[in-house]
Amino acid sequence: MFQLSHPTPGNLAMAGSLTIYEVSQAHHELAAVLHSESQVNAWRLDLSAVEELDTAGVQLLLALHKSLLHLGIVLETFNPAAAVRELLELLRLTHLLPPPAAQA
Amino acid sequence: MLNGEQWTQLLLGFIEEASELTQQAEEYLLQLDQSPTDEEALSGLFRAMHTIKGSAGLFSLTPLVSFTHHLENLLMAVRDGAGTLSPALISVLLRCLDEVASMVALIDPQTGELPVDEQHQAQLLATLAEQAQGVPGVKPLAVEPGAEPAAAISGTGGAWHISLRFSADLLRNGFDPAAFVRYLGRLGDISHLALIDDTLPALAELDPESCYLGLEIDLLSDASKTEIEDVFEFIRDFCTLHILPPDSALDDYLQLIQQLPESDARIGQILVSAGLLTENELQAGLTVQASSEAKPALGEVLVSQGVVPPKAVDAALAKQKASREKRVNDAPIRVAAHKLDELINLVGELVISAAGAQLHAQKHGNALCVESTQTVNQHVEQIREVALKMRMIEIGDTFNRFHRVVRDVSQQLGKDIRLDIRGADTELDKSVIDQLADPLTHLVRNAIDHGIENAEQRAAAGKPAQGLLRLNAYHESGMIVIEVSDDGHGLNTARIRDKAIARGLIDAQANLSEHDIQRLIFAAGFSTAEAVSDLSGRGVGMDVVRSAIDALRGSIDIDSVQGQGTTFRIRLPLTLAIIDGFLVSLGDEHLVVPLDLVTECIELDASQLTRCTYGYIELRGKPLPCIDLAAHFGLPPSHTVRRNIVVVNFGRQQAGLIVDHLHGELQTVIKPLGLLFQHLQGISGSTILGSGQIALILDIANLFHTLHHSVEADSRTNQPRPDLTGS
């Protein structure tokens, strides 16, 4: 189960699994938000409720990061769940993690 | 995406691989038992455990991973010179391997679940820890399952460089590259890792299930190149893999830069930041290659720069090519046994239909037609031979299993016994080998338990203290002979005779040769062991072995010299799928008698026999029990004037089968009876004749059994008891 919530512009939260089984759905939803929300300065992405993440999920995050960068939008992740932190550290993608000082 | 069935297939593959590895591990361990310093065996053992652990991890078989992890830890410490394997430790390790094997066997290929007896495992590991105390640096129980002994790997300075480019389908096929990175972390320390996402498109163009990624990894490890390659074994088809050993030559790194799809500078920077190249080296190297137009192969660059003489390059290339080709040609292919059976079954059909075609061609008399069907038949013959050969496997693996049996049993009995294996490369049909394991085990245990004396007795008999058990296999005139021999005290014929008389198996006055007395141990219910031990001699003895061999259409014989030893000799047909038969007929019905059981054929003198199903005739002054097959199978009584008797031998018994006509020998493919007919008594299978007619193959063992019963019934009604033992 993957859930993307989008309470206010620029604020998003992911919950559940983000693996090969969910990436299509997640991709679809993220693309829709991206389409409607290209005017904000930053996206704040809450990763605290992500239970499972695999390389397909990471790839999706990377593509999101790339697209946002292209539009001049900053991607700020926060509260990464343990599974997220572990995998992103394993793959040395620390730029997708919040900077150490900003950790909540 | 990997569906359930594919996953099950993969898991089944793992189960097969793991059981093979466990067996290999056991062999290595037994080798270490003989020579504790054998480094090759030690690292082989370590590798086997390591591979099982790694692959089990891919299937999330946690109990297996953590258990093998303890073993691996211990072995690693021993391998690094921290101690040796004491015999006690080897015994515990053997039991641990048993546990690994049983875990592997318990994996449910459908669900991937693995039930374990945690208490038993904890006990084993505790014993292991106790025994391993002599090995410094090992605390098998102190390590958390799954935690990695990264410190145990001594860094050798330089790092391996691993370049991976994944194919788009990788993720869709259920592989997660991160899992392989995690696993790689077990081989050593990942000092540097760069995720290559250069081709990753923006969100709008992204196909989220395709893989756009690559990895550049630097690994500090003393693992071998093969071990690193093996990590990526499962995704070999879904990735391009380059591995450079630590401290490779500059040119190797340059070559890698060239081979990778990304720009030279991009990869170059990764290598520089990993500390594998310096900025200057990179620039110099890239300039050299860039300046030579049309990008010649690296080999040429090296040669033209005078770095390597051209001959050396050629030789190296030729060698690479040759070894690659050899690998392709010699590599065995795993084929499911049932597919081979299917093929052999079809070939069997082909043999039959080709024979039919030839028959028709001969009837027709067209010379060209006859000739071409003959050619077809020759080829079919060849195909059949080749197909049957594919099922042949060497008996060595089965023999090697007995190292363990011999070790365990002799230890239990406090005897010192050496196992000598000969003819390990003799090939035998796989199904025969499978069914041979039990009777062989029985014979081996018997030899150790009853055959070979203990040390004092051996000393008293002037024999070396170490007993010798030999397994030998060889071909002999179309049969396979397997020998189990020991240098023990041989069979005590006087005791066998007494016992046989006591059990009513022979008459007290019977005059039997030594050899005949020895053969009595195969009689049902005969067991010579006076004390029933845990190992053998439970009352079910050699008769069980004999019936198992009979079921394989083989025979067993003994050769025993008192005080010098005993040899059991098993003779088996090369294959179970084909039989040399003797074709007979009853009216319109055709029957096949296994040829090796037929001793002679005689004409039946009608006056000799009373009209009953089971009767006797006199053959050279002795009564020969006979079965009228037509009556036995409920066929219409024969009207043929001249009838024949086929005399068959079964073990030591002899009987006559009364039939109408004799048609002679034929080699034929046995087809099992369908489910419906499996319980038919007296018939063991069927075959199709060239004419398209079905012939039933007689189950001689069963016929003898029936005959025996009717004879016993007769003897109760006061008729003279015929001597079933013939000669």
PDB file of N, CA, C and O in Angstrom, chain A residues 20-21 23-24 27 30-31 34 53-56 58-60 62-64 66-67 86-87 90-93, chain B residues 1 171-172 176-178 181-182 190-193 195 197-198 200-203 206 208-213:
ATOM      1  N   ILE A  20       8.896  -1.720  -6.032  1.00  0.00           N
ATOM      2  CA  ILE A  20       8.581  -1.997  -7.435  1.00  0.00           C
ATOM      3  C   ILE A  20       7.080  -2.217  -7.643  1.00  0.00           C
ATOM      4  O   ILE A  20       6.531  -1.914  -8.694  1.00  0.00           O
ATOM      5  N   TYR A  21       6.425  -2.719  -6.575  1.00  0.00           N
ATOM      6  CA  TYR A  21       5.001  -2.999  -6.728  1.00  0.00           C
ATOM      7  C   TYR A  21       4.151  -1.717  -6.715  1.00  0.00           C
ATOM      8  O   TYR A  21       3.042  -1.695  -7.205  1.00  0.00           O
ATOM      9  N   VAL A  23       5.575   1.546  -7.420  1.00  0.00           N
ATOM     10  CA  VAL A  23       6.152   2.718  -8.084  1.00  0.00           C
ATOM     11  C   VAL A  23       5.268   3.276  -9.186  1.00  0.00           C
ATOM     12  O   VAL A  23       5.244   4.491  -9.388  1.00  0.00           O
ATOM     13  N   SER A  24       4.536   2.422  -9.885  1.00  0.00           N
ATOM     14  CA  SER A  24       3.703   2.936 -10.977  1.00  0.00           C
ATOM     15  C   SER A  24       2.656   3.903 -10.441  1.00  0.00           C
ATOM     16  O   SER A  24       2.469   5.001 -10.953  1.00  0.00           O
ATOM     17  N   HIS A  27       4.332   6.983  -9.055  1.00  0.00           N
ATOM     18  CA  HIS A  27       4.799   7.815 -10.166  1.00  0.00           C
ATOM     19  C   HIS A  27       3.658   8.642 -10.732  1.00  0.00           C
ATOM     20  O   HIS A  27       3.759   9.840 -10.960  1.00  0.00           O
ATOM     21  N   LEU A  30       2.633  11.347  -8.139  1.00  0.00           N
ATOM     22  CA  LEU A  30       3.639  12.401  -8.023  1.00  0.00           C
ATOM     23  C   LEU A  30       3.628  13.294  -9.267  1.00  0.00           C
ATOM     24  O   LEU A  30       3.732  14.515  -9.174  1.00  0.00           O
ATOM     25  N   ALA A  31       3.486  12.660 -10.424  1.00  0.00           N
ATOM     26  CA  ALA A  31       3.497  13.413 -11.678  1.00  0.00           C
ATOM     27  C   ALA A  31       2.313  14.398 -11.702  1.00  0.00           C
ATOM     28  O   ALA A  31       2.442  15.537 -12.158  1.00  0.00           O
ATOM     29  N   LEU A  34       3.098  17.239  -9.407  1.00  0.00           N
ATOM     30  CA  LEU A  34       4.140  18.056 -10.029  1.00  0.00           C
ATOM     31  C   LEU A  34       3.542  18.978 -11.086  1.00  0.00           C
ATOM     32  O   LEU A  34       3.910  20.136 -11.228  1.00  0.00           O
ATOM     33  N   LEU A  53      11.188   0.489   1.333  1.00  0.00           N
ATOM     34  CA  LEU A  53      11.692   1.216   0.174  1.00  0.00           C
ATOM     35  C   LEU A  53      12.661   0.304  -0.549  1.00  0.00           C
ATOM     36  O   LEU A  53      13.448  -0.402   0.095  1.00  0.00           O
ATOM     37  N   ASP A  54      12.597   0.262  -1.867  1.00  0.00           N
ATOM     38  CA  ASP A  54      13.609  -0.500  -2.584  1.00  0.00           C
ATOM     39  C   ASP A  54      14.215   0.386  -3.674  1.00  0.00           C
ATOM     40  O   ASP A  54      13.909   1.580  -3.762  1.00  0.00           O
ATOM     41  N   THR A  55      15.058  -0.201  -4.494  1.00  0.00           N
ATOM     42  CA  THR A  55      15.776   0.606  -5.467  1.00  0.00           C
ATOM     43  C   THR A  55      14.824   1.271  -6.459  1.00  0.00           C
ATOM     44  O   THR A  55      15.064   2.386  -6.914  1.00  0.00           O
ATOM     45  N   ALA A  56      13.724   0.595  -6.777  1.00  0.00           N
ATOM     46  CA  ALA A  56      12.760   1.202  -7.692  1.00  0.00           C
ATOM     47  C   ALA A  56      12.189   2.477  -7.078  1.00  0.00           C
ATOM     48  O   ALA A  56      11.997   3.492  -7.762  1.00  0.00           O
ATOM     49  N   VAL A  58      13.712   4.297  -4.776  1.00  0.00           N
ATOM     50  CA  VAL A  58      14.796   5.281  -4.750  1.00  0.00           C
ATOM     51  C   VAL A  58      14.914   5.955  -6.109  1.00  0.00           C
ATOM     52  O   VAL A  58      15.072   7.175  -6.217  1.00  0.00           O
ATOM     53  N   GLN A  59      14.796   5.157  -7.152  1.00  0.00           N
ATOM     54  CA  GLN A  59      14.913   5.691  -8.505  1.00  0.00           C
ATOM     55  C   GLN A  59      13.831   6.739  -8.768  1.00  0.00           C
ATOM     56  O   GLN A  59      14.071   7.778  -9.380  1.00  0.00           O
ATOM     57  N   LEU A  60      12.638   6.452  -8.244  1.00  0.00           N
ATOM     58  CA  LEU A  60      11.540   7.395  -8.415  1.00  0.00           C
ATOM     59  C   LEU A  60      11.856   8.705  -7.692  1.00  0.00           C
ATOM     60  O   LEU A  60      11.645   9.799  -8.225  1.00  0.00           O
ATOM     61  N   LEU A  62      14.781   9.844  -7.052  1.00  0.00           N
ATOM     62  CA  LEU A  62      15.848  10.513  -7.802  1.00  0.00           C
ATOM     63  C   LEU A  62      15.276  11.273  -9.000  1.00  0.00           C
ATOM     64  O   LEU A  62      15.673  12.399  -9.292  1.00  0.00           O
ATOM     65  N   ALA A  63      14.330  10.632  -9.691  1.00  0.00           N
ATOM     66  CA  ALA A  63      13.732  11.262 -10.867  1.00  0.00           C
ATOM     67  C   ALA A  63      12.937  12.497 -10.450  1.00  0.00           C
ATOM     68  O   ALA A  63      12.966  13.538 -11.122  1.00  0.00           O
ATOM     69  N   LEU A  64      12.265  12.391  -9.307  1.00  0.00           N
ATOM     70  CA  LEU A  64      11.511  13.535  -8.780  1.00  0.00           C
ATOM     71  C   LEU A  64      12.470  14.680  -8.472  1.00  0.00           C
ATOM     72  O   LEU A  64      12.247  15.832  -8.854  1.00  0.00           O
ATOM     73  N   LYS A  66      15.360  15.213  -9.718  1.00  0.00           N
ATOM     74  CA  LYS A  66      15.899  15.740 -10.961  1.00  0.00           C
ATOM     75  C   LYS A  66      14.898  16.707 -11.608  1.00  0.00           C
ATOM     76  O   LYS A  66      15.254  17.816 -12.031  1.00  0.00           O
ATOM     77  N   SER A  67      13.621  16.277 -11.644  1.00  0.00           N
ATOM     78  CA  SER A  67      12.597  17.090 -12.294  1.00  0.00           C
ATOM     79  C   SER A  67      12.388  18.409 -11.549  1.00  0.00           C
ATOM     80  O   SER A  67      12.242  19.463 -12.158  1.00  0.00           O
ATOM     81  N   GLU A  86      18.324   3.864   5.910  1.00  0.00           N
ATOM     82  CA  GLU A  86      19.268   2.757   5.697  1.00  0.00           C
ATOM     83  C   GLU A  86      19.612   2.628   4.213  1.00  0.00           C
ATOM     84  O   GLU A  86      20.775   2.549   3.834  1.00  0.00           O
ATOM     85  N   LEU A  87      18.581   2.622   3.373  1.00  0.00           N
ATOM     86  CA  LEU A  87      18.827   2.380   1.953  1.00  0.00           C
ATOM     87  C   LEU A  87      19.546   3.573   1.302  1.00  0.00           C
ATOM     88  O   LEU A  87      20.477   3.395   0.527  1.00  0.00           O
ATOM     89  N   LEU A  90      23.039   3.430   2.297  1.00  0.00           N
ATOM     90  CA  LEU A  90      23.718   2.327   1.612  1.00  0.00           C
ATOM     91  C   LEU A  90      24.128   2.749   0.209  1.00  0.00           C
ATOM     92  O   LEU A  90      25.220   2.447  -0.261  1.00  0.00           O
ATOM     93  N   LEU A  91      23.226   3.448  -0.466  1.00  0.00           N
ATOM     94  CA  LEU A  91      23.497   3.843  -1.843  1.00  0.00           C
ATOM     95  C   LEU A  91      24.193   5.211  -1.917  1.00  0.00           C
ATOM     96  O   LEU A  91      24.306   5.797  -2.981  1.00  0.00           O
ATOM     97  N   ARG A  92      24.631   5.674  -0.768  1.00  0.00           N
ATOM     98  CA  ARG A  92      25.375   6.942  -0.672  1.00  0.00           C
ATOM     99  C   ARG A  92      24.589   8.085  -1.323  1.00  0.00           C
ATOM    100  O   ARG A  92      25.141   8.909  -2.032  1.00  0.00           O
ATOM    101  N   LEU A  93      23.272   8.118  -1.114  1.00  0.00           N
ATOM    102  CA  LEU A  93      22.441   9.183  -1.685  1.00  0.00           C
ATOM    103  C   LEU A  93      22.048  10.147  -0.573  1.00  0.00           C
ATOM    104  O   LEU A  93      20.879  10.462  -0.369  1.00  0.00           O
TER     105      LEU A  93
ATOM    106  N   MET B   1       8.042  -8.724 -13.792  1.00  0.00           N
ATOM    107  CA  MET B   1       7.828  -9.100 -12.382  1.00  0.00           C
ATOM    108  C   MET B   1       7.961 -10.619 -12.239  1.00  0.00           C
ATOM    109  O   MET B   1       7.600 -11.382 -13.116  1.00  0.00           O
ATOM    110  N   LEU B 171      14.494  -4.483 -12.536  1.00  0.00           N
ATOM    111  CA  LEU B 171      13.539  -4.310 -11.431  1.00  0.00           C
ATOM    112  C   LEU B 171      12.277  -5.109 -11.693  1.00  0.00           C
ATOM    113  O   LEU B 171      11.729  -5.764 -10.812  1.00  0.00           O
ATOM    114  N   ARG B 172      11.857  -5.082 -12.947  1.00  0.00           N
ATOM    115  CA  ARG B 172      10.633  -5.793 -13.324  1.00  0.00           C
ATOM    116  C   ARG B 172      10.752  -7.280 -13.049  1.00  0.00           C
ATOM    117  O   ARG B 172       9.776  -7.956 -12.795  1.00  0.00           O
ATOM    118  N   ASP B 176      16.390  -6.494  -6.768  1.00  0.00           N
ATOM    119  CA  ASP B 176      16.627  -5.189  -6.183  1.00  0.00           C
ATOM    120  C   ASP B 176      18.138  -4.999  -6.061  1.00  0.00           C
ATOM    121  O   ASP B 176      18.781  -5.682  -5.265  1.00  0.00           O
ATOM    122  N   PRO B 177      18.715  -4.097  -6.840  1.00  0.00           N
ATOM    123  CA  PRO B 177      20.174  -3.923  -6.804  1.00  0.00           C
ATOM    124  C   PRO B 177      20.684  -3.667  -5.392  1.00  0.00           C
ATOM    125  O   PRO B 177      21.770  -4.109  -5.035  1.00  0.00           O
ATOM    126  N   ALA B 178      19.864  -2.994  -4.590  1.00  0.00           N
ATOM    127  CA  ALA B 178      20.309  -2.685  -3.236  1.00  0.00           C
ATOM    128  C   ALA B 178      20.615  -3.950  -2.452  1.00  0.00           C
ATOM    129  O   ALA B 178      21.541  -4.000  -1.650  1.00  0.00           O
ATOM    130  N   VAL B 181      24.041  -4.946  -3.193  1.00  0.00           N
ATOM    131  CA  VAL B 181      25.017  -4.073  -2.540  1.00  0.00           C
ATOM    132  C   VAL B 181      25.145  -4.485  -1.076  1.00  0.00           C
ATOM    133  O   VAL B 181      26.239  -4.613  -0.542  1.00  0.00           O
ATOM    134  N   ARG B 182      24.001  -4.732  -0.443  1.00  0.00           N
ATOM    135  CA  ARG B 182      24.013  -5.169   0.948  1.00  0.00           C
ATOM    136  C   ARG B 182      24.826  -6.441   1.078  1.00  0.00           C
ATOM    137  O   ARG B 182      25.641  -6.595   1.968  1.00  0.00           O
ATOM    138  N   ILE B 190      32.587  -1.584   1.848  1.00  0.00           N
ATOM    139  CA  ILE B 190      32.376  -0.774   0.653  1.00  0.00           C
ATOM    140  C   ILE B 190      32.943   0.612   0.937  1.00  0.00           C
ATOM    141  O   ILE B 190      32.384   1.383   1.714  1.00  0.00           O
ATOM    142  N   SER B 191      34.094   0.897   0.334  1.00  0.00           N
ATOM    143  CA  SER B 191      34.763   2.144   0.688  1.00  0.00           C
ATOM    144  C   SER B 191      34.172   3.308  -0.096  1.00  0.00           C
ATOM    145  O   SER B 191      34.227   4.443   0.324  1.00  0.00           O
ATOM    146  N   HIS B 192      33.627   2.988  -1.215  1.00  0.00           N
ATOM    147  CA  HIS B 192      33.162   4.059  -2.070  1.00  0.00           C
ATOM    148  C   HIS B 192      32.039   3.517  -2.938  1.00  0.00           C
ATOM    149  O   HIS B 192      32.115   2.387  -3.394  1.00  0.00           O
ATOM    150  N   LEU B 193      31.005   4.322  -3.131  1.00  0.00           N
ATOM    151  CA  LEU B 193      29.926   3.850  -3.981  1.00  0.00           C
ATOM    152  C   LEU B 193      29.316   5.050  -4.684  1.00  0.00           C
ATOM    153  O   LEU B 193      29.061   6.077  -4.057  1.00  0.00           O
ATOM    154  N   LEU B 195      26.184   6.030  -7.321  1.00  0.00           N
ATOM    155  CA  LEU B 195      25.026   5.587  -8.078  1.00  0.00           C
ATOM    156  C   LEU B 195      25.010   6.392  -9.372  1.00  0.00           C
ATOM    157  O   LEU B 195      25.042   7.618  -9.343  1.00  0.00           O
ATOM    158  N   ASP B 197      23.117   7.795 -12.291  1.00  0.00           N
ATOM    159  CA  ASP B 197      21.731   7.991 -12.736  1.00  0.00           C
ATOM    160  C   ASP B 197      21.696   8.941 -13.942  1.00  0.00           C
ATOM    161  O   ASP B 197      20.728   9.667 -14.137  1.00  0.00           O
ATOM    162  N   ASP B 198      22.785   8.912 -14.719  1.00  0.00           N
ATOM    163  CA  ASP B 198      22.897   9.855 -15.835  1.00  0.00           C
ATOM    164  C   ASP B 198      21.764   9.723 -16.847  1.00  0.00           C
ATOM    165  O   ASP B 198      21.334  10.683 -17.461  1.00  0.00           O
ATOM    166  N   LEU B 200      18.758   8.667 -16.191  1.00  0.00           N
ATOM    167  CA  LEU B 200      17.441   8.740 -15.566  1.00  0.00           C
ATOM    168  C   LEU B 200      16.690   9.961 -16.097  1.00  0.00           C
ATOM    169  O   LEU B 200      17.164  11.084 -15.969  1.00  0.00           O
ATOM    170  N   PRO B 201      15.530   9.772 -16.706  1.00  0.00           N
ATOM    171  CA  PRO B 201      14.809  10.907 -17.276  1.00  0.00           C
ATOM    172  C   PRO B 201      14.043  11.686 -16.206  1.00  0.00           C
ATOM    173  O   PRO B 201      13.966  11.250 -15.053  1.00  0.00           O
ATOM    174  N   ALA B 202      13.474  12.801 -16.596  1.00  0.00           N
ATOM    175  CA  ALA B 202      12.631  13.559 -15.666  1.00  0.00           C
ATOM    176  C   ALA B 202      11.361  12.766 -15.402  1.00  0.00           C
ATOM    177  O   ALA B 202      11.023  11.825 -16.128  1.00  0.00           O
ATOM    178  N   LEU B 203      10.665  13.163 -14.368  1.00  0.00           N
ATOM    179  CA  LEU B 203       9.508  12.411 -13.892  1.00  0.00           C
ATOM    180  C   LEU B 203       8.488  12.118 -15.008  1.00  0.00           C
ATOM    181  O   LEU B 203       7.956  11.015 -15.101  1.00  0.00           O
ATOM    182  N   LEU B 206       9.531   9.275 -17.202  1.00  0.00           N
ATOM    183  CA  LEU B 206      10.035   8.093 -16.502  1.00  0.00           C
ATOM    184  C   LEU B 206       9.092   6.891 -16.639  1.00  0.00           C
ATOM    185  O   LEU B 206       7.886   7.029 -16.491  1.00  0.00           O
ATOM    186  N   PRO B 208       8.564   4.071 -14.405  1.00  0.00           N
ATOM    187  CA  PRO B 208       9.076   3.818 -13.052  1.00  0.00           C
ATOM    188  C   PRO B 208       9.513   2.380 -12.827  1.00  0.00           C
ATOM    189  O   PRO B 208      10.238   2.111 -11.886  1.00  0.00           O
ATOM    190  N   GLU B 209       9.070   1.455 -13.690  1.00  0.00           N
ATOM    191  CA  GLU B 209       9.460   0.068 -13.441  1.00  0.00           C
ATOM    192  C   GLU B 209      10.707  -0.330 -14.212  1.00  0.00           C
ATOM    193  O   GLU B 209      11.216  -1.439 -14.070  1.00  0.00           O
ATOM    194  N   SER B 210      11.197   0.564 -15.075  1.00  0.00           N
ATOM    195  CA  SER B 210      12.441   0.273 -15.772  1.00  0.00           C
ATOM    196  C   SER B 210      13.592   0.726 -14.902  1.00  0.00           C
ATOM    197  O   SER B 210      13.435   1.611 -14.069  1.00  0.00           O
ATOM    198  N   CYS B 211      14.733   0.099 -15.128  1.00  0.00           N
ATOM    199  CA  CYS B 211      15.884   0.496 -14.335  1.00  0.00           C
ATOM    200  C   CYS B 211      16.801   1.347 -15.200  1.00  0.00           C
ATOM    201  O   CYS B 211      17.141   0.970 -16.319  1.00  0.00           O
ATOM    202  N   TYR B 212      17.170   2.511 -14.692  1.00  0.00           N
ATOM    203  CA  TYR B 212      18.038   3.414 -15.449  1.00  0.00           C
ATOM    204  C   TYR B 212      19.401   3.540 -14.787  1.00  0.00           C
ATOM    205  O   TYR B 212      20.192   4.385 -15.158  1.00  0.00           O
ATOM    206  N   LEU B 213      19.622   2.719 -13.756  1.00  0.00           N
ATOM    207  CA  LEU B 213      20.743   3.003 -12.871  1.00  0.00           C
ATOM    208  C   LEU B 213      21.984   2.166 -13.166  1.00  0.00           C
ATOM    209  O   LEU B 213      21.929   1.153 -13.857  1.00  0.00           O
TER     210      LEU B 213
END
